[in-house]
C-alpha cells in the first residue's frame, strides 16, 4: 500500500484549486485500489480564508487556513506537520503534473530517499545542452549551480520519502523567502540522501509574471541567506563552501547582467572581478591609510561580498542596514537610528541613495565614509 500526501500552499489562489484537484485525481487512477492519496491545501493568505467545502471521489482533501502569512516554506511545513503520507510531493498552486506522475515516480524510486523526474519549463524541455539531467542532484551541481540561473530541481519534480526530509530544514525558517527548496536539497545532500532519476517528463513549471522565482532581487537575498547558513555551519568542507560562494557570485553576475535594474551592480561586480585578477585588494588600500577597523552599510550582495574580502585582514565590526531584522549576520547589525560603535571607516555599498546615506553617516559618525562604487572606479586600472 502506498500513501501519498500532496502539499499545496495557496496564496490568493483559490481559482487554481479545481484544476489541482482534477490533476491529483487523474494521477490517483493509475494507482492500486488500496493506495491512499491526500491533497492538502495550506492557505497562506489569512485575510482570504479558503472554503472547507471541497471534496473528491478518489482522494482525501484537507484545507487548512493559517492565522498569519509565513511564506511558502512555512506553508509547506504546516502541511508536512499534518500529512499522513509515506511519500510527499510539494506543488505550487499553478503547477502541472501528468496523470502518470505517481505511478511513474513510485516505480522509479526503489530504495532511494527521493526521485526526480524531467520537466517542462517555460514551454521547453528543461534539460538540454549544458544543463544535463544526470548531474542535477550531484553535490557539485547543487553547490555551484553553475549551469544556469535556476537549474535546481523544482519541488514539483521530486517525490520524497517523508522520513528523509531533514529535521534541520523543518527548523530552519528562512527570513528571506524563495530559496527554501535549494536549502532542502542541500540539507538532503549533506545527509547523504540518495536520489533516483526518472527520465520521464512528468511535471511542468508554469512561468508567468506572478511567479516569485522571477523576482530576481528577492531570490538573490534568499539565496544569499542559504549561502550564509552553510558558511557558518560545519556541514560541508571548506572546498565545498568555496564552490558554494563562487557559484553564488557568478550566478548573480549573470542576474545583474540580464536585469535592467541591476546594470550598475553588474558593472561594479565586473570591475571588481578585474581588480581581483590584478591582485588589487581593498584591505591593503585601507591598511595603507592606517585603517584597522571598518563597518559596512548594506547587507545585500555587495556588502556581503565586501565583508568576505575584508574580514581576513581588517576587523569588520558591524553592518548597518535599514532592514535590521531581515538578515542573519556573523557580526552585529545596526540601523542609522542606533548609536554606532567606533570604526575607522564606514563603506557604503548602496547603488541608489549612496550619497544621501554618506551625508547622513558623516553627520553622526567620526569615521571616514567611503562609497564602494566610487572606490572601485578609483582603484580600477
PDB file of C-alpha atoms in Angstrom, residues 18-292:
ATOM      1  CA  UNK A  18     -10.291  22.860  -9.005  1.00  0.00           C
ATOM      2  CA  UNK A  19      -7.562  22.121 -11.543  1.00  0.00           C
ATOM      3  CA  UNK A  20      -5.206  20.860  -8.847  1.00  0.00           C
ATOM      4  CA  UNK A  21      -7.900  18.501  -7.559  1.00  0.00           C
ATOM      5  CA  UNK A  22      -8.546  17.290 -11.118  1.00  0.00           C
ATOM      6  CA  UNK A  23      -4.831  16.629 -11.681  1.00  0.00           C
ATOM      7  CA  UNK A  24      -4.309  14.692  -8.471  1.00  0.00           C
ATOM      8  CA  UNK A  25      -7.459  12.622  -9.071  1.00  0.00           C
ATOM      9  CA  UNK A  26      -6.188  11.809 -12.576  1.00  0.00           C
ATOM     10  CA  UNK A  27      -2.923  10.599 -11.036  1.00  0.00           C
ATOM     11  CA  UNK A  28      -4.798   8.520  -8.461  1.00  0.00           C
ATOM     12  CA  UNK A  29      -6.445   6.474 -11.236  1.00  0.00           C
ATOM     13  CA  UNK A  30      -3.083   4.919 -12.131  1.00  0.00           C
ATOM     14  CA  UNK A  31      -2.600   3.534  -8.593  1.00  0.00           C
ATOM     15  CA  UNK A  32      -3.934   0.435  -6.881  1.00  0.00           C
ATOM     16  CA  UNK A  33      -7.265   0.354  -5.094  1.00  0.00           C
ATOM     17  CA  UNK A  34      -5.583   0.098  -1.692  1.00  0.00           C
ATOM     18  CA  UNK A  35      -3.357   3.163  -2.200  1.00  0.00           C
ATOM     19  CA  UNK A  36      -4.190   6.377  -0.328  1.00  0.00           C
ATOM     20  CA  UNK A  37      -3.748   9.918  -1.684  1.00  0.00           C
ATOM     21  CA  UNK A  38      -4.458  13.120   0.209  1.00  0.00           C
ATOM     22  CA  UNK A  39      -4.302  16.669  -1.108  1.00  0.00           C
ATOM     23  CA  UNK A  40      -3.574  19.365   1.467  1.00  0.00           C
ATOM     24  CA  UNK A  41      -4.268  22.999   0.592  1.00  0.00           C
ATOM     25  CA  UNK A  42      -2.452  25.308   3.027  1.00  0.00           C
ATOM     26  CA  UNK A  43      -3.787  28.834   2.812  1.00  0.00           C
ATOM     27  CA  UNK A  44      -1.069  31.453   3.335  1.00  0.00           C
ATOM     28  CA  UNK A  45      -3.360  34.474   2.916  1.00  0.00           C
ATOM     29  CA  UNK A  46      -5.214  34.667   6.260  1.00  0.00           C
ATOM     30  CA  UNK A  47      -7.331  37.617   5.107  1.00  0.00           C
ATOM     31  CA  UNK A  48      -8.782  35.420   2.329  1.00  0.00           C
ATOM     32  CA  UNK A  49      -9.802  32.162   4.048  1.00  0.00           C
ATOM     33  CA  UNK A  50     -10.457  29.156   1.832  1.00  0.00           C
ATOM     34  CA  UNK A  51     -13.786  27.365   1.816  1.00  0.00           C
ATOM     35  CA  UNK A  52     -13.824  23.990   3.560  1.00  0.00           C
ATOM     36  CA  UNK A  53     -16.418  22.682   1.102  1.00  0.00           C
ATOM     37  CA  UNK A  54     -14.043  20.790  -1.162  1.00  0.00           C
ATOM     38  CA  UNK A  55     -14.352  17.081  -1.809  1.00  0.00           C
ATOM     39  CA  UNK A  56     -13.396  14.447  -4.352  1.00  0.00           C
ATOM     40  CA  UNK A  57     -14.335  10.839  -5.045  1.00  0.00           C
ATOM     41  CA  UNK A  58     -10.938   9.173  -5.022  1.00  0.00           C
ATOM     42  CA  UNK A  59      -8.714  11.381  -2.842  1.00  0.00           C
ATOM     43  CA  UNK A  60      -8.893  12.972   0.583  1.00  0.00           C
ATOM     44  CA  UNK A  61      -8.902  16.794   0.573  1.00  0.00           C
ATOM     45  CA  UNK A  62      -7.698  18.781   3.579  1.00  0.00           C
ATOM     46  CA  UNK A  63      -7.973  22.585   3.727  1.00  0.00           C
ATOM     47  CA  UNK A  64      -6.047  24.483   6.393  1.00  0.00           C
ATOM     48  CA  UNK A  65      -6.242  28.236   6.940  1.00  0.00           C
ATOM     49  CA  UNK A  66      -3.259  29.862   8.629  1.00  0.00           C
ATOM     50  CA  UNK A  67      -3.551  32.745  11.085  1.00  0.00           C
ATOM     51  CA  UNK A  68      -0.592  34.624   9.599  1.00  0.00           C
ATOM     52  CA  UNK A  69       1.386  34.810   6.378  1.00  0.00           C
ATOM     53  CA  UNK A  70       4.508  32.659   6.710  1.00  0.00           C
ATOM     54  CA  UNK A  71       5.605  32.308   3.093  1.00  0.00           C
ATOM     55  CA  UNK A  72       5.782  29.155   1.030  1.00  0.00           C
ATOM     56  CA  UNK A  73       8.248  27.376   3.337  1.00  0.00           C
ATOM     57  CA  UNK A  74       6.053  27.977   6.369  1.00  0.00           C
ATOM     58  CA  UNK A  75       3.011  26.710   4.490  1.00  0.00           C
ATOM     59  CA  UNK A  76       4.886  23.617   3.319  1.00  0.00           C
ATOM     60  CA  UNK A  77       5.989  22.897   6.876  1.00  0.00           C
ATOM     61  CA  UNK A  78       2.438  23.236   8.182  1.00  0.00           C
ATOM     62  CA  UNK A  79       1.303  20.734   5.575  1.00  0.00           C
ATOM     63  CA  UNK A  80       4.169  18.419   6.451  1.00  0.00           C
ATOM     64  CA  UNK A  81       3.226  18.508  10.138  1.00  0.00           C
ATOM     65  CA  UNK A  82      -0.350  17.487   9.321  1.00  0.00           C
ATOM     66  CA  UNK A  83       0.015  14.993   6.479  1.00  0.00           C
ATOM     67  CA  UNK A  84      -0.333  11.203   6.655  1.00  0.00           C
ATOM     68  CA  UNK A  85       1.630  10.001   3.637  1.00  0.00           C
ATOM     69  CA  UNK A  86       4.804   7.954   3.493  1.00  0.00           C
ATOM     70  CA  UNK A  87       5.593   9.940   0.343  1.00  0.00           C
ATOM     71  CA  UNK A  88       5.343  13.726  -0.001  1.00  0.00           C
ATOM     72  CA  UNK A  89       5.026  15.935  -3.073  1.00  0.00           C
ATOM     73  CA  UNK A  90       5.306  19.717  -2.718  1.00  0.00           C
ATOM     74  CA  UNK A  91       3.496  21.580  -5.507  1.00  0.00           C
ATOM     75  CA  UNK A  92       2.906  25.270  -6.206  1.00  0.00           C
ATOM     76  CA  UNK A  93      -0.704  26.246  -6.752  1.00  0.00           C
ATOM     77  CA  UNK A  94      -0.277  26.673 -10.510  1.00  0.00           C
ATOM     78  CA  UNK A  95       1.970  23.656 -11.167  1.00  0.00           C
ATOM     79  CA  UNK A  96       1.026  20.980 -13.691  1.00  0.00           C
ATOM     80  CA  UNK A  97       1.649  17.245 -13.337  1.00  0.00           C
ATOM     81  CA  UNK A  98       0.849  14.462 -15.764  1.00  0.00           C
ATOM     82  CA  UNK A  99      -1.618  11.661 -14.902  1.00  0.00           C
ATOM     83  CA  UNK A 100       1.138   9.038 -14.720  1.00  0.00           C
ATOM     84  CA  UNK A 101       3.147  11.106 -12.182  1.00  0.00           C
ATOM     85  CA  UNK A 102       2.581   8.943  -9.068  1.00  0.00           C
ATOM     86  CA  UNK A 103       2.793   5.605 -10.843  1.00  0.00           C
ATOM     87  CA  UNK A 104       5.990   6.512 -12.698  1.00  0.00           C
ATOM     88  CA  UNK A 105       7.747   8.107  -9.728  1.00  0.00           C
ATOM     89  CA  UNK A 106       6.880   5.221  -7.380  1.00  0.00           C
ATOM     90  CA  UNK A 107       8.223   2.747  -9.941  1.00  0.00           C
ATOM     91  CA  UNK A 108      11.492   4.671 -10.188  1.00  0.00           C
ATOM     92  CA  UNK A 109      12.215   5.471  -6.537  1.00  0.00           C
ATOM     93  CA  UNK A 110      13.274   1.957  -5.489  1.00  0.00           C
ATOM     94  CA  UNK A 111      15.181   2.110  -2.182  1.00  0.00           C
ATOM     95  CA  UNK A 112      16.143   5.759  -2.670  1.00  0.00           C
ATOM     96  CA  UNK A 113      15.073   8.659  -0.475  1.00  0.00           C
ATOM     97  CA  UNK A 114      13.645  10.668  -3.355  1.00  0.00           C
ATOM     98  CA  UNK A 115      13.119  10.536  -7.106  1.00  0.00           C
ATOM     99  CA  UNK A 116      13.390  13.418  -9.577  1.00  0.00           C
ATOM    100  CA  UNK A 117      11.679  13.447 -12.968  1.00  0.00           C
ATOM    101  CA  UNK A 118      12.321  15.541 -16.043  1.00  0.00           C
ATOM    102  CA  UNK A 119      10.318  18.721 -16.546  1.00  0.00           C
ATOM    103  CA  UNK A 120       8.970  21.358 -18.873  1.00  0.00           C
ATOM    104  CA  UNK A 121       9.947  24.932 -18.017  1.00  0.00           C
ATOM    105  CA  UNK A 122       8.656  27.982 -19.900  1.00  0.00           C
ATOM    106  CA  UNK A 123       7.171  25.661 -22.532  1.00  0.00           C
ATOM    107  CA  UNK A 124      10.516  23.987 -23.242  1.00  0.00           C
ATOM    108  CA  UNK A 125      12.171  20.805 -22.036  1.00  0.00           C
ATOM    109  CA  UNK A 126      14.304  21.871 -19.112  1.00  0.00           C
ATOM    110  CA  UNK A 127      17.273  19.539 -19.609  1.00  0.00           C
ATOM    111  CA  UNK A 128      19.316  20.120 -22.737  1.00  0.00           C
ATOM    112  CA  UNK A 129      22.663  21.457 -23.925  1.00  0.00           C
ATOM    113  CA  UNK A 130      24.889  22.029 -20.867  1.00  0.00           C
ATOM    114  CA  UNK A 131      22.059  21.502 -18.397  1.00  0.00           C
ATOM    115  CA  UNK A 132      22.477  17.744 -18.025  1.00  0.00           C
ATOM    116  CA  UNK A 133      19.776  15.794 -16.207  1.00  0.00           C
ATOM    117  CA  UNK A 134      22.210  13.186 -14.884  1.00  0.00           C
ATOM    118  CA  UNK A 135      24.113  15.908 -12.993  1.00  0.00           C
ATOM    119  CA  UNK A 136      21.170  17.706 -11.437  1.00  0.00           C
ATOM    120  CA  UNK A 137      21.255  16.081  -7.990  1.00  0.00           C
ATOM    121  CA  UNK A 138      25.023  15.781  -7.613  1.00  0.00           C
ATOM    122  CA  UNK A 139      26.618  17.650  -4.722  1.00  0.00           C
ATOM    123  CA  UNK A 140      28.814  19.684  -7.087  1.00  0.00           C
ATOM    124  CA  UNK A 141      25.807  20.792  -9.119  1.00  0.00           C
ATOM    125  CA  UNK A 142      23.736  21.702  -6.071  1.00  0.00           C
ATOM    126  CA  UNK A 143      26.563  23.694  -4.505  1.00  0.00           C
ATOM    127  CA  UNK A 144      27.759  25.559  -7.577  1.00  0.00           C
ATOM    128  CA  UNK A 145      24.529  25.824  -9.571  1.00  0.00           C
ATOM    129  CA  UNK A 146      26.863  26.830 -12.394  1.00  0.00           C
ATOM    130  CA  UNK A 147      24.730  25.716 -15.318  1.00  0.00           C
ATOM    131  CA  UNK A 148      22.066  28.399 -15.273  1.00  0.00           C
ATOM    132  CA  UNK A 149      20.117  30.919 -13.272  1.00  0.00           C
ATOM    133  CA  UNK A 150      17.581  28.474 -11.862  1.00  0.00           C
ATOM    134  CA  UNK A 151      18.922  24.987 -12.517  1.00  0.00           C
ATOM    135  CA  UNK A 152      17.945  23.283  -9.269  1.00  0.00           C
ATOM    136  CA  UNK A 153      15.104  20.821  -9.195  1.00  0.00           C
ATOM    137  CA  UNK A 154      11.711  22.346  -8.588  1.00  0.00           C
ATOM    138  CA  UNK A 155       9.937  20.665  -5.641  1.00  0.00           C
ATOM    139  CA  UNK A 156       7.236  19.514  -8.062  1.00  0.00           C
ATOM    140  CA  UNK A 157       9.781  17.305  -9.823  1.00  0.00           C
ATOM    141  CA  UNK A 158      10.612  15.388  -6.685  1.00  0.00           C
ATOM    142  CA  UNK A 159       8.653  12.718  -4.851  1.00  0.00           C
ATOM    143  CA  UNK A 160      10.119  12.464  -1.352  1.00  0.00           C
ATOM    144  CA  UNK A 161      10.014   9.921   1.395  1.00  0.00           C
ATOM    145  CA  UNK A 162       8.648  11.898   4.322  1.00  0.00           C
ATOM    146  CA  UNK A 163      11.148  10.198   6.646  1.00  0.00           C
ATOM    147  CA  UNK A 164      14.057  11.515   4.548  1.00  0.00           C
ATOM    148  CA  UNK A 165      13.177  15.209   4.928  1.00  0.00           C
ATOM    149  CA  UNK A 166      15.871  16.554   7.303  1.00  0.00           C
ATOM    150  CA  UNK A 167      14.686  17.807  10.679  1.00  0.00           C
ATOM    151  CA  UNK A 168      17.043  20.774  10.386  1.00  0.00           C
ATOM    152  CA  UNK A 169      15.136  22.021   7.301  1.00  0.00           C
ATOM    153  CA  UNK A 170      11.906  21.879   9.276  1.00  0.00           C
ATOM    154  CA  UNK A 171      13.503  24.013  11.989  1.00  0.00           C
ATOM    155  CA  UNK A 172      15.406  26.476   9.784  1.00  0.00           C
ATOM    156  CA  UNK A 173      12.883  29.023   8.529  1.00  0.00           C
ATOM    157  CA  UNK A 174      14.413  31.421   6.026  1.00  0.00           C
ATOM    158  CA  UNK A 175      13.860  35.092   6.777  1.00  0.00           C
ATOM    159  CA  UNK A 176      14.033  35.882   3.060  1.00  0.00           C
ATOM    160  CA  UNK A 177      11.541  33.867   1.044  1.00  0.00           C
ATOM    161  CA  UNK A 178      12.209  31.992  -2.148  1.00  0.00           C
ATOM    162  CA  UNK A 179      15.143  29.575  -1.819  1.00  0.00           C
ATOM    163  CA  UNK A 180      13.757  27.083   0.715  1.00  0.00           C
ATOM    164  CA  UNK A 181      13.797  24.351  -1.948  1.00  0.00           C
ATOM    165  CA  UNK A 182      17.532  24.862  -2.519  1.00  0.00           C
ATOM    166  CA  UNK A 183      18.040  24.761   1.257  1.00  0.00           C
ATOM    167  CA  UNK A 184      16.133  21.458   1.388  1.00  0.00           C
ATOM    168  CA  UNK A 185      18.182  19.826  -1.371  1.00  0.00           C
ATOM    169  CA  UNK A 186      21.462  20.980   0.195  1.00  0.00           C
ATOM    170  CA  UNK A 187      20.485  19.574   3.579  1.00  0.00           C
ATOM    171  CA  UNK A 188      19.480  16.294   1.943  1.00  0.00           C
ATOM    172  CA  UNK A 189      22.794  16.180   0.055  1.00  0.00           C
ATOM    173  CA  UNK A 190      24.678  16.915   3.295  1.00  0.00           C
ATOM    174  CA  UNK A 191      22.873  13.998   4.988  1.00  0.00           C
ATOM    175  CA  UNK A 192      23.800  11.759   2.058  1.00  0.00           C
ATOM    176  CA  UNK A 193      20.216  11.147   0.983  1.00  0.00           C
ATOM    177  CA  UNK A 194      20.034   9.308  -2.313  1.00  0.00           C
ATOM    178  CA  UNK A 195      18.072  10.499  -5.345  1.00  0.00           C
ATOM    179  CA  UNK A 196      16.790   8.290  -8.133  1.00  0.00           C
ATOM    180  CA  UNK A 197      16.393   9.810 -11.594  1.00  0.00           C
ATOM    181  CA  UNK A 198      13.288   9.305 -13.691  1.00  0.00           C
ATOM    182  CA  UNK A 199      13.830  10.272 -17.324  1.00  0.00           C
ATOM    183  CA  UNK A 200      10.099  10.712 -17.983  1.00  0.00           C
ATOM    184  CA  UNK A 201       8.730  14.249 -18.303  1.00  0.00           C
ATOM    185  CA  UNK A 202       6.015  14.381 -15.636  1.00  0.00           C
ATOM    186  CA  UNK A 203       5.983  17.973 -14.387  1.00  0.00           C
ATOM    187  CA  UNK A 204       5.596  21.472 -15.839  1.00  0.00           C
ATOM    188  CA  UNK A 205       6.658  24.665 -14.117  1.00  0.00           C
ATOM    189  CA  UNK A 206       4.391  27.473 -15.296  1.00  0.00           C
ATOM    190  CA  UNK A 207       6.251  30.738 -15.726  1.00  0.00           C
ATOM    191  CA  UNK A 208       4.281  33.953 -15.549  1.00  0.00           C
ATOM    192  CA  UNK A 209       4.621  37.410 -14.074  1.00  0.00           C
ATOM    193  CA  UNK A 210       3.356  36.414 -10.669  1.00  0.00           C
ATOM    194  CA  UNK A 211       5.921  33.692 -10.030  1.00  0.00           C
ATOM    195  CA  UNK A 212       8.107  34.510  -7.048  1.00  0.00           C
ATOM    196  CA  UNK A 213      11.068  32.754  -8.668  1.00  0.00           C
ATOM    197  CA  UNK A 214      11.146  35.517 -11.288  1.00  0.00           C
ATOM    198  CA  UNK A 215      11.620  38.224  -8.682  1.00  0.00           C
ATOM    199  CA  UNK A 216      15.377  38.378  -9.002  1.00  0.00           C
ATOM    200  CA  UNK A 217      16.201  40.708  -6.155  1.00  0.00           C
ATOM    201  CA  UNK A 218      14.107  38.786  -3.638  1.00  0.00           C
ATOM    202  CA  UNK A 219      15.602  35.497  -4.787  1.00  0.00           C
ATOM    203  CA  UNK A 220      19.082  36.947  -4.560  1.00  0.00           C
ATOM    204  CA  UNK A 221      18.545  37.809  -0.892  1.00  0.00           C
ATOM    205  CA  UNK A 222      17.021  34.407  -0.151  1.00  0.00           C
ATOM    206  CA  UNK A 223      19.844  32.516  -1.866  1.00  0.00           C
ATOM    207  CA  UNK A 224      22.318  34.721  -0.046  1.00  0.00           C
ATOM    208  CA  UNK A 225      20.780  33.634   3.255  1.00  0.00           C
ATOM    209  CA  UNK A 226      21.193  29.987   2.248  1.00  0.00           C
ATOM    210  CA  UNK A 227      24.854  30.627   1.411  1.00  0.00           C
ATOM    211  CA  UNK A 228      25.408  32.201   4.844  1.00  0.00           C
ATOM    212  CA  UNK A 229      23.782  29.258   6.598  1.00  0.00           C
ATOM    213  CA  UNK A 230      26.196  26.792   5.055  1.00  0.00           C
ATOM    214  CA  UNK A 231      29.153  29.134   5.516  1.00  0.00           C
ATOM    215  CA  UNK A 232      28.618  29.163   9.264  1.00  0.00           C
ATOM    216  CA  UNK A 233      27.504  25.567   9.814  1.00  0.00           C
ATOM    217  CA  UNK A 234      30.079  22.773   9.848  1.00  0.00           C
ATOM    218  CA  UNK A 235      28.258  20.643   7.292  1.00  0.00           C
ATOM    219  CA  UNK A 236      30.348  20.992   4.139  1.00  0.00           C
ATOM    220  CA  UNK A 237      34.112  21.060   3.700  1.00  0.00           C
ATOM    221  CA  UNK A 238      35.983  24.295   3.079  1.00  0.00           C
ATOM    222  CA  UNK A 239      36.345  23.423  -0.601  1.00  0.00           C
ATOM    223  CA  UNK A 240      32.593  22.799  -0.825  1.00  0.00           C
ATOM    224  CA  UNK A 241      31.919  26.155   0.838  1.00  0.00           C
ATOM    225  CA  UNK A 242      34.242  27.834  -1.666  1.00  0.00           C
ATOM    226  CA  UNK A 243      32.270  26.247  -4.515  1.00  0.00           C
ATOM    227  CA  UNK A 244      29.023  27.468  -2.930  1.00  0.00           C
ATOM    228  CA  UNK A 245      30.313  31.054  -2.713  1.00  0.00           C
ATOM    229  CA  UNK A 246      31.830  31.008  -6.182  1.00  0.00           C
ATOM    230  CA  UNK A 247      28.618  29.696  -7.735  1.00  0.00           C
ATOM    231  CA  UNK A 248      26.548  32.311  -5.927  1.00  0.00           C
ATOM    232  CA  UNK A 249      28.862  35.129  -7.022  1.00  0.00           C
ATOM    233  CA  UNK A 250      28.917  34.028 -10.676  1.00  0.00           C
ATOM    234  CA  UNK A 251      25.191  33.388 -10.799  1.00  0.00           C
ATOM    235  CA  UNK A 252      24.410  36.864  -9.598  1.00  0.00           C
ATOM    236  CA  UNK A 253      26.796  38.440 -12.063  1.00  0.00           C
ATOM    237  CA  UNK A 254      24.610  36.772 -14.715  1.00  0.00           C
ATOM    238  CA  UNK A 255      21.470  38.020 -12.976  1.00  0.00           C
ATOM    239  CA  UNK A 256      22.818  41.538 -12.787  1.00  0.00           C
ATOM    240  CA  UNK A 257      23.835  41.495 -16.438  1.00  0.00           C
ATOM    241  CA  UNK A 258      20.375  40.426 -17.569  1.00  0.00           C
ATOM    242  CA  UNK A 259      18.246  42.567 -15.293  1.00  0.00           C
ATOM    243  CA  UNK A 260      17.989  46.251 -16.176  1.00  0.00           C
ATOM    244  CA  UNK A 261      17.600  47.413 -12.583  1.00  0.00           C
ATOM    245  CA  UNK A 262      20.889  45.741 -11.682  1.00  0.00           C
ATOM    246  CA  UNK A 263      23.024  47.007 -14.561  1.00  0.00           C
ATOM    247  CA  UNK A 264      25.057  49.284 -12.335  1.00  0.00           C
ATOM    248  CA  UNK A 265      25.613  46.477  -9.854  1.00  0.00           C
ATOM    249  CA  UNK A 266      26.778  44.259 -12.728  1.00  0.00           C
ATOM    250  CA  UNK A 267      29.288  46.902 -13.811  1.00  0.00           C
ATOM    251  CA  UNK A 268      30.657  47.117 -10.275  1.00  0.00           C
ATOM    252  CA  UNK A 269      30.933  43.347  -9.950  1.00  0.00           C
ATOM    253  CA  UNK A 270      32.660  43.087 -13.300  1.00  0.00           C
ATOM    254  CA  UNK A 271      35.171  45.803 -12.404  1.00  0.00           C
ATOM    255  CA  UNK A 272      35.641  44.195  -9.000  1.00  0.00           C
ATOM    256  CA  UNK A 273      36.472  40.876 -10.661  1.00  0.00           C
ATOM    257  CA  UNK A 274      39.087  42.648 -12.820  1.00  0.00           C
ATOM    258  CA  UNK A 275      40.634  44.171  -9.704  1.00  0.00           C
ATOM    259  CA  UNK A 276      40.901  40.736  -8.115  1.00  0.00           C
ATOM    260  CA  UNK A 277      42.585  39.360 -11.229  1.00  0.00           C
ATOM    261  CA  UNK A 278      45.098  42.211 -10.956  1.00  0.00           C
ATOM    262  CA  UNK A 279      45.642  41.415  -7.250  1.00  0.00           C
ATOM    263  CA  UNK A 280      44.175  44.719  -6.081  1.00  0.00           C
ATOM    264  CA  UNK A 281      42.770  44.205  -2.584  1.00  0.00           C
ATOM    265  CA  UNK A 282      40.626  46.638  -0.642  1.00  0.00           C
ATOM    266  CA  UNK A 283      42.173  45.590   2.665  1.00  0.00           C
ATOM    267  CA  UNK A 284      45.646  46.628   1.507  1.00  0.00           C
ATOM    268  CA  UNK A 285      44.373  50.052   0.493  1.00  0.00           C
ATOM    269  CA  UNK A 286      42.732  50.538   3.872  1.00  0.00           C
ATOM    270  CA  UNK A 287      45.824  49.441   5.772  1.00  0.00           C
ATOM    271  CA  UNK A 288      47.989  51.840   3.778  1.00  0.00           C
ATOM    272  CA  UNK A 289      45.741  54.625   5.045  1.00  0.00           C
ATOM    273  CA  UNK A 290      46.164  53.418   8.623  1.00  0.00           C
ATOM    274  CA  UNK A 291      42.676  51.945   8.922  1.00  0.00           C
ATOM    275  CA  UNK A 292      42.360  48.812  11.010  1.00  0.00           C
TER     276      UNK A 292
END
